[in-house]
Amino acid sequence: FSSELALVNGAGYHGDEDGEGLRGAWRLTGHILGTGKKHVHKTDRYADVSFFGQYGSDESKVGDTSGDFSWYGVHAVYNQPEFLLSAQYIYSVDTRDDKFEVDSKLSDVSAQAGSGYSFNAEYRLGSKKQFRILARFDSWTPEIGADIDALDILKNYEQKTYIGGLAWDQSKNIQWVANIDVIENEDGSSRKENNAKAYKLTAQVKF
């Protein structure tokens, strides 16, 4: 078991600090295979489950126009030298006091409020596991409140991204990654116009 905990006074950089507004952050991890005391690598076998998040109170008092904001997440990962599998779920909620409800929908919410999940997989090949097949899926559904003027209830539209790729560790200093990103936002989403396919080739050099 391992953990990280923080309590921050203010927790904002977008306005004058007035000494009000507390934010707590945490990560609690269960290391199922007992690897919590070591820094693991992709050559290790490990399985971890984490609960993490942040809880904010009166953050708007430090000038954050998104208002108070809290989020919670669960992450699970299993790794062994041949492959990695992981999944994550996130739920975020607006905690402001100056909102009201219309037909159980919030009248005004933070832009980051919503829920989503992701899956990630990596399969390794080669004598030194220098080749990798990569796959990832992300889904996010923002929490959309009622229009304040018309009191019209808006639907929450799903935003999806698919990622697939290949990676090659040419040496300990050079890595190549070729991947395709497919953005597929639901009809009606404000990000529908961003739907696209992107082809990428990346070289990373480190010393």
XYZ file of C-alpha atoms in Angstrom:
207
model
C 0.000 0.000 0.000
C 1.217 3.514 -0.780
C -0.365 6.945 -0.639
C 0.087 10.649 -1.288
C -2.007 13.270 0.502
C -2.116 17.074 0.250
C -4.132 19.911 1.762
C -3.657 23.277 0.049
C -4.927 26.660 1.214
C -6.174 28.713 -1.739
C -5.299 26.376 -4.614
C -5.665 29.040 -7.299
C -3.398 31.122 -9.510
C -5.994 33.152 -11.418
C -6.849 35.822 -8.865
C -5.837 37.555 -5.657
C -5.261 35.125 -2.804
C -7.479 35.887 0.177
C -6.532 32.965 2.412
C -9.846 31.203 1.812
C -10.669 28.076 -0.107
C -9.183 24.706 0.795
C -8.361 21.928 -1.638
C -7.528 18.371 -0.713
C -5.805 15.924 -3.066
C -5.025 12.258 -2.600
C -3.815 9.026 -4.158
C -4.329 5.691 -2.406
C -2.820 2.656 -4.142
C -3.046 -1.029 -3.395
C -0.062 -2.928 -4.831
C -1.639 -6.355 -5.243
C 1.630 -8.138 -6.045
C 3.567 -6.391 -3.269
C 5.632 -4.002 -5.394
C 4.827 -0.851 -3.419
C 8.353 -0.395 -2.047
C 10.118 -0.335 -5.421
C 10.093 1.771 -8.559
C 8.660 -0.593 -11.156
C 9.642 -0.819 -14.825
C 8.021 -2.409 -17.860
C 10.191 -5.488 -17.270
C 8.537 -6.036 -13.871
C 5.301 -7.865 -13.092
C 2.895 -5.728 -11.074
C -0.809 -5.097 -10.529
C -2.009 -1.868 -8.899
C -5.391 -0.345 -8.117
C -5.591 3.346 -7.172
C -8.270 5.691 -5.869
C -7.368 9.345 -6.379
C -8.881 12.785 -6.738
C -9.269 16.338 -5.500
C -11.919 18.089 -3.460
C -12.199 21.875 -3.638
C -14.078 24.271 -1.407
C -14.731 27.980 -2.154
C -12.147 27.976 -4.921
C -14.056 30.736 -6.719
C -12.815 33.098 -3.983
C -9.355 32.962 -5.548
C -10.635 34.019 -8.949
C -11.294 30.659 -10.614
C -14.194 31.411 -12.937
C -15.010 27.708 -13.230
C -16.091 27.749 -9.607
C -15.510 25.099 -6.995
C -14.534 21.817 -8.541
C -14.018 18.277 -7.291
C -13.169 15.039 -9.060
C -12.629 11.377 -8.219
C -10.969 8.562 -10.123
C -10.177 4.849 -10.062
C -7.253 3.396 -12.010
C -6.198 -0.239 -12.419
C -3.107 -1.560 -14.200
C -1.510 -4.946 -14.799
C 1.948 -5.258 -16.331
C 4.356 -8.021 -17.199
C 7.303 -7.971 -19.625
C 5.150 -9.015 -22.603
C 2.243 -6.584 -22.212
C 0.421 -3.920 -20.178
C -3.329 -3.469 -19.616
C -4.904 -0.536 -17.798
C -8.282 1.129 -17.312
C -9.458 4.319 -15.640
C -12.738 5.978 -14.666
C -13.092 9.678 -13.750
C -16.061 11.535 -12.307
C -15.952 15.296 -11.740
C -18.621 17.530 -10.278
C -19.294 21.232 -9.825
C -19.600 22.183 -6.149
C -20.572 25.840 -6.391
C -23.309 27.234 -4.159
C -24.742 29.681 -6.750
C -26.414 27.107 -9.010
C -29.955 25.841 -9.180
C -31.638 22.816 -10.749
C -34.158 22.557 -13.557
C -35.615 19.055 -14.118
C -32.692 17.655 -12.086
C -30.137 19.408 -14.339
C -27.722 21.968 -12.960
C -28.248 25.520 -14.194
C -24.534 26.237 -14.542
C -21.570 23.901 -14.164
C -17.803 23.945 -14.451
C -16.459 23.340 -17.936
C -14.537 20.332 -16.584
C -17.526 18.642 -14.933
C -18.550 15.277 -16.335
C -17.509 11.638 -16.400
C -15.385 9.419 -18.567
C -13.293 6.306 -18.890
C -10.294 5.042 -20.829
C -8.577 1.776 -21.733
C -4.943 1.382 -22.638
C -3.007 -1.647 -23.898
C 0.566 -2.288 -24.956
C 1.990 -5.484 -26.453
C 5.786 -5.900 -26.623
C 7.779 -7.851 -29.184
C 11.404 -8.565 -30.010
C 14.380 -10.105 -28.234
C 14.662 -6.990 -26.043
C 10.963 -6.087 -26.249
C 12.062 -3.138 -28.375
C 8.888 -3.197 -30.526
C 5.463 -2.282 -29.141
C 1.897 -2.267 -30.426
C -0.135 0.501 -28.769
C -3.894 0.927 -28.398
C -6.001 3.357 -26.391
C -9.631 4.447 -26.165
C -10.926 7.552 -24.339
C -14.540 8.514 -23.682
C -15.655 11.723 -21.985
C -19.177 13.034 -21.441
C -19.305 16.600 -20.090
C -22.037 17.611 -17.665
C -24.111 20.227 -19.461
C -26.566 22.268 -17.416
C -29.719 24.092 -18.375
C -29.488 27.261 -20.421
C -29.963 30.036 -17.836
C -32.009 32.269 -20.141
C -34.250 29.763 -21.889
C -34.195 27.163 -19.094
C -33.741 24.644 -21.897
C -32.252 21.300 -20.899
C -29.264 20.330 -23.020
C -28.099 16.783 -23.656
C -24.732 15.468 -22.518
C -22.835 14.440 -25.656
C -20.075 11.826 -25.643
C -16.595 12.708 -26.912
C -14.455 9.760 -28.052
C -10.866 9.293 -29.163
C -9.257 6.141 -30.580
C -5.463 5.822 -30.713
C -3.444 3.063 -32.317
C 0.257 2.921 -33.012
C 3.616 1.220 -33.242
C 6.759 2.055 -31.280
C 10.397 1.105 -31.813
C 13.166 1.634 -29.287
C 16.043 1.967 -31.737
C 18.486 2.350 -28.842
C 18.450 3.501 -25.236
C 18.620 7.066 -26.587
C 16.285 7.007 -29.611
C 12.615 6.004 -29.803
C 10.238 6.144 -32.791
C 6.436 6.210 -32.538
C 3.981 6.098 -35.464
C 0.314 6.431 -34.561
C -3.132 7.434 -35.755
C -5.620 9.397 -33.640
C -9.319 9.262 -34.503
C -11.526 11.891 -32.842
C -15.217 10.969 -32.938
C -17.530 13.305 -31.054
C -21.256 12.600 -30.896
C -23.684 14.499 -33.138
C -24.830 17.586 -31.253
C -21.581 18.008 -29.348
C -19.959 21.433 -29.486
C -16.794 19.569 -30.513
C -18.377 17.725 -33.439
C -16.520 20.072 -35.803
C -13.243 18.778 -34.355
C -13.852 15.230 -35.615
C -10.789 14.188 -37.591
C -8.019 11.666 -38.166
C -4.426 12.590 -37.388
C -1.375 10.638 -38.530
C 1.779 11.209 -36.494
C 5.417 10.178 -36.586
C 7.461 11.118 -33.538
C 11.168 10.712 -32.788
C 12.335 11.066 -29.195
C 16.006 11.594 -28.445
C 17.253 11.578 -24.858
C 20.675 11.522 -23.249
